[in-house]
Amino acid sequence: MPPDDRTGWESALVVIPTYDEADNIEAILTAVTTAVPEASVLVVDDGSPDGTSELVEKAVETDPRIHLLRGEGKRGLGQAYVAGFHWGLDHGYGLFVEMDADFSHDPAAIPDLLGAAAEADVVVGSRYIPGATGGFRCYRRAVLEAVDLPGVRSNGYAFQIDMTYRAWRLGFRLAEVPITFRERELGTSKMSGSIVREALVAVARWGLRDRLRGRRRPGAY
């Protein structure tokens, strides 16, 4: 469907970064396309050696809603999302959903994110307690066009915090919807100590920068 002809949830692109997710990828694609049959799905694979991208290629051949963007090496979560966002912007999508490939994010909750995006620019799926750091979320196109994606260098957990911070600083509307987070059952977790450290250092750096500049969010009291 040409980009200009997409309306409503047909303008949604679900971006799924992968690295060694052969155990999960076929099932997650089926679950996502079942939950939101109007939407498209983009898998951004970071050069998985386990055949993940080959499985996606087979799905692409039979389902025009599914797309594959191959990376040449392991760039990390943040840069995979940035590449996926650029692809989606270039192809005219208006809503962008981030989610993991391991079913820790329930595809059945995607309609809740998209529905909340009718009145918010960034919608974050939150687990149990409020917080804008979750990785299951939805962005409106205007946010991704405004946040200077080429300047986003954070990876891992820090990427989510970085994107939220940038959107908040620009005055975009943030909202949360409750979700249930599940631990992966298949495959290997990509979380590491370096990812956690990056997030902690980034938060401290941004907080110090704002204090030194004495700046507040536009419109804040």
Short mmCIF file of C-alpha atoms in Angstrom, two decimals:
data_model
loop_
_atom_site.label_atom_id
_atom_site.label_comp_id
_atom_site.label_asym_id
_atom_site.label_seq_id
_atom_site.Cartn_x
_atom_site.Cartn_y
_atom_site.Cartn_z
CA MET A 1 0.00 0.00 0.00
CA PRO A 2 1.47 3.41 -0.94
CA PRO A 3 2.47 5.49 2.14
CA ASP A 4 -0.01 8.29 1.40
CA ASP A 5 -2.90 5.81 1.32
CA ARG A 6 -2.34 4.52 4.87
CA THR A 7 -4.84 5.63 7.48
CA GLY A 8 -5.39 4.69 11.13
CA TRP A 9 -3.52 1.61 12.24
CA GLU A 10 -2.51 0.88 8.66
CA SER A 11 0.07 3.62 9.26
CA ALA A 12 1.58 1.64 12.18
CA LEU A 13 4.96 -0.06 11.93
CA VAL A 14 6.01 -2.52 14.63
CA VAL A 15 9.82 -2.46 14.85
CA ILE A 16 11.41 -5.59 16.31
CA PRO A 17 15.21 -5.70 16.75
CA THR A 18 16.71 -9.19 16.78
CA TYR A 19 19.94 -10.94 17.56
CA ASP A 20 19.86 -14.74 17.77
CA GLU A 21 16.07 -15.00 18.08
CA ALA A 22 15.52 -18.02 15.82
CA ASP A 23 13.63 -19.76 18.63
CA ASN A 24 11.09 -16.93 18.87
CA ILE A 25 10.90 -15.04 15.59
CA GLU A 26 8.30 -17.07 13.69
CA ALA A 27 5.94 -17.17 16.66
CA ILE A 28 6.31 -13.46 17.45
CA LEU A 29 5.61 -12.49 13.83
CA THR A 30 2.45 -14.58 13.85
CA ALA A 31 1.35 -13.10 17.17
CA VAL A 32 1.97 -9.50 16.09
CA THR A 33 0.20 -9.80 12.74
CA THR A 34 -2.72 -11.47 14.50
CA ALA A 35 -2.95 -8.76 17.18
CA VAL A 36 -2.81 -5.88 14.68
CA PRO A 37 -3.55 -7.22 11.19
CA GLU A 38 -3.66 -3.69 9.75
CA ALA A 39 -0.08 -2.88 10.79
CA SER A 40 3.26 -3.68 9.17
CA VAL A 41 6.21 -5.32 10.92
CA LEU A 42 9.89 -4.53 10.42
CA VAL A 43 12.49 -6.92 11.81
CA VAL A 44 15.90 -5.27 12.21
CA ASP A 45 18.39 -8.11 12.50
CA ASP A 46 21.89 -7.44 13.80
CA GLY A 47 23.63 -10.14 11.80
CA SER A 48 22.34 -13.08 13.83
CA PRO A 49 24.46 -16.20 13.24
CA ASP A 50 21.59 -18.52 14.24
CA GLY A 51 19.49 -18.07 11.10
CA THR A 52 17.01 -15.51 12.43
CA SER A 53 17.08 -13.40 9.27
CA GLU A 54 16.61 -16.44 7.04
CA LEU A 55 13.42 -17.30 8.91
CA VAL A 56 12.21 -13.72 8.50
CA GLU A 57 12.98 -13.87 4.77
CA LYS A 58 10.63 -16.84 4.45
CA ALA A 59 7.90 -14.88 6.21
CA VAL A 60 8.50 -11.88 3.94
CA GLU A 61 7.89 -14.08 0.90
CA THR A 62 4.40 -15.01 2.06
CA ASP A 63 3.22 -11.93 3.97
CA PRO A 64 3.50 -8.42 2.47
CA ARG A 65 3.10 -6.87 5.93
CA ILE A 66 6.47 -8.22 7.07
CA HIS A 67 9.77 -6.57 6.18
CA LEU A 68 13.43 -7.27 6.98
CA LEU A 69 16.30 -4.85 7.48
CA ARG A 70 19.66 -6.59 7.80
CA GLY A 71 22.56 -5.18 9.77
CA GLU A 72 26.14 -6.01 8.90
CA GLY A 73 27.19 -6.51 12.50
CA LYS A 74 26.02 -6.35 16.09
CA ARG A 75 25.25 -2.63 16.47
CA GLY A 76 23.15 -2.88 19.61
CA LEU A 77 19.53 -2.25 20.48
CA GLY A 78 19.53 1.54 20.16
CA GLN A 79 21.13 1.69 16.74
CA ALA A 80 18.88 -1.11 15.49
CA TYR A 81 15.84 0.94 16.50
CA VAL A 82 17.26 4.09 14.92
CA ALA A 83 17.81 2.21 11.66
CA GLY A 84 14.26 0.87 11.83
CA PHE A 85 12.83 4.31 12.53
CA HIS A 86 14.67 5.80 9.55
CA TRP A 87 13.32 3.01 7.34
CA GLY A 88 9.78 3.62 8.58
CA LEU A 89 10.00 7.37 8.12
CA ASP A 90 11.31 6.88 4.58
CA HIS A 91 8.38 4.57 3.84
CA GLY A 92 5.71 6.94 5.13
CA TYR A 93 4.59 5.32 8.38
CA GLY A 94 2.92 7.49 11.02
CA LEU A 95 2.98 5.32 14.17
CA PHE A 96 5.97 3.34 15.42
CA VAL A 97 5.80 0.55 17.99
CA GLU A 98 8.92 -0.79 19.70
CA MET A 99 8.90 -4.28 21.13
CA ASP A 100 11.16 -7.21 21.96
CA ALA A 101 11.18 -10.44 19.99
CA ASP A 102 11.17 -12.78 22.99
CA PHE A 103 7.53 -12.37 24.12
CA SER A 104 8.51 -10.35 27.19
CA HIS A 105 6.22 -7.79 25.55
CA ASP A 106 2.79 -9.25 24.83
CA PRO A 107 1.69 -8.55 21.23
CA ALA A 108 -1.92 -8.53 22.44
CA ALA A 109 -1.17 -5.20 24.18
CA ILE A 110 -0.17 -3.42 20.95
CA PRO A 111 -3.74 -2.15 20.34
CA ASP A 112 -3.62 -0.50 23.79
CA LEU A 113 -0.47 1.42 22.83
CA LEU A 114 -1.88 2.46 19.47
CA GLY A 115 -5.17 3.49 21.00
CA ALA A 116 -3.46 5.70 23.59
CA ALA A 117 -1.40 7.33 20.82
CA ALA A 118 -4.57 9.05 19.64
CA GLU A 119 -4.09 11.52 22.50
CA ALA A 120 -0.35 11.28 23.22
CA ASP A 121 2.87 11.53 21.23
CA VAL A 122 4.81 8.89 23.18
CA VAL A 123 3.04 5.97 24.86
CA VAL A 124 5.06 3.77 27.21
CA GLY A 125 3.96 0.35 28.40
CA SER A 126 4.65 0.43 32.13
CA ARG A 127 5.13 -2.53 34.45
CA TYR A 128 3.41 -2.24 37.84
CA ILE A 129 4.86 1.18 38.74
CA PRO A 130 4.85 4.43 36.73
CA GLY A 131 7.97 5.18 34.73
CA ALA A 132 8.94 6.21 31.22
CA THR A 133 11.81 3.79 30.71
CA GLY A 134 10.02 0.72 29.33
CA GLY A 135 10.96 -0.70 25.95
CA PHE A 136 7.41 -1.53 24.83
CA ARG A 137 6.16 1.77 23.47
CA CYS A 138 4.65 3.75 20.61
CA TYR A 139 5.86 6.98 18.99
CA ARG A 140 4.00 9.28 16.68
CA ARG A 141 5.90 10.22 13.52
CA ALA A 142 6.35 13.85 14.62
CA VAL A 143 8.44 12.74 17.61
CA LEU A 144 10.91 10.76 15.52
CA GLU A 145 11.19 13.61 13.04
CA ALA A 146 12.02 16.06 15.85
CA VAL A 147 14.41 14.21 18.17
CA ASP A 148 17.52 14.20 15.92
CA LEU A 149 17.78 10.43 15.44
CA PRO A 150 21.33 10.63 14.00
CA GLY A 151 22.40 12.20 17.29
CA VAL A 152 21.06 9.35 19.43
CA ARG A 153 24.09 7.26 20.39
CA SER A 154 22.71 5.41 23.39
CA ASN A 155 22.30 1.66 23.25
CA GLY A 156 20.64 -0.88 25.46
CA TYR A 157 18.46 0.32 28.32
CA ALA A 158 19.85 3.86 28.04
CA PHE A 159 18.30 4.21 24.58
CA GLN A 160 14.78 4.15 26.01
CA ILE A 161 15.67 6.75 28.64
CA ASP A 162 17.42 8.90 26.03
CA MET A 163 14.42 8.89 23.69
CA THR A 164 12.00 9.70 26.52
CA TYR A 165 14.23 12.53 27.71
CA ARG A 166 14.51 14.03 24.23
CA ALA A 167 10.76 13.86 23.63
CA TRP A 168 10.02 15.37 27.05
CA ARG A 169 12.50 18.20 26.50
CA LEU A 170 10.79 19.03 23.21
CA GLY A 171 7.41 19.28 24.90
CA PHE A 172 5.76 16.18 23.45
CA ARG A 173 2.89 14.56 25.33
CA LEU A 174 3.83 11.38 27.20
CA ALA A 175 1.38 8.74 28.41
CA GLU A 176 1.57 5.31 30.01
CA VAL A 177 -0.54 2.19 29.70
CA PRO A 178 -0.26 -0.81 32.05
CA ILE A 179 1.34 -3.96 30.66
CA THR A 180 2.45 -7.33 31.96
CA PHE A 181 6.14 -8.08 31.47
CA ARG A 182 7.13 -11.72 31.10
CA GLU A 183 10.59 -13.23 31.31
CA ARG A 184 11.74 -14.90 28.10
CA GLU A 185 11.23 -18.65 27.84
CA LEU A 186 13.40 -19.33 24.77
CA GLY A 187 16.75 -17.94 23.70
CA THR A 188 19.33 -15.98 25.66
CA SER A 189 18.87 -12.62 27.38
CA LYS A 190 20.88 -9.72 25.92
CA MET A 191 21.00 -7.79 29.23
CA SER A 192 24.49 -7.24 30.64
CA GLY A 193 26.31 -5.20 33.26
CA SER A 194 27.61 -2.80 30.63
CA ILE A 195 24.05 -2.01 29.50
CA VAL A 196 23.01 -1.16 33.06
CA ARG A 197 26.12 0.97 33.62
CA GLU A 198 25.50 2.89 30.39
CA ALA A 199 21.99 3.75 31.55
CA LEU A 200 23.11 4.93 34.99
CA VAL A 201 25.89 7.10 33.57
CA ALA A 202 23.58 8.59 30.94
CA VAL A 203 20.91 9.56 33.46
CA ALA A 204 23.49 11.22 35.72
CA ARG A 205 25.00 13.10 32.77
CA TRP A 206 21.65 14.43 31.51
CA GLY A 207 20.60 15.50 34.99
CA LEU A 208 23.86 17.37 35.56
CA ARG A 209 23.64 19.04 32.16
CA ASP A 210 20.16 20.36 32.87
CA ARG A 211 21.20 21.69 36.25
CA LEU A 212 24.22 23.48 34.83
CA ARG A 213 22.16 25.00 32.05
CA GLY A 214 19.33 25.89 34.40
CA ARG A 215 16.89 24.85 31.71
CA ARG A 216 13.41 23.50 32.14
CA ARG A 217 11.07 21.70 29.86
CA PRO A 218 9.23 24.15 27.57
CA GLY A 219 5.99 25.17 29.25
CA ALA A 220 7.08 23.92 32.69
CA TYR A 221 6.55 26.06 35.78
#
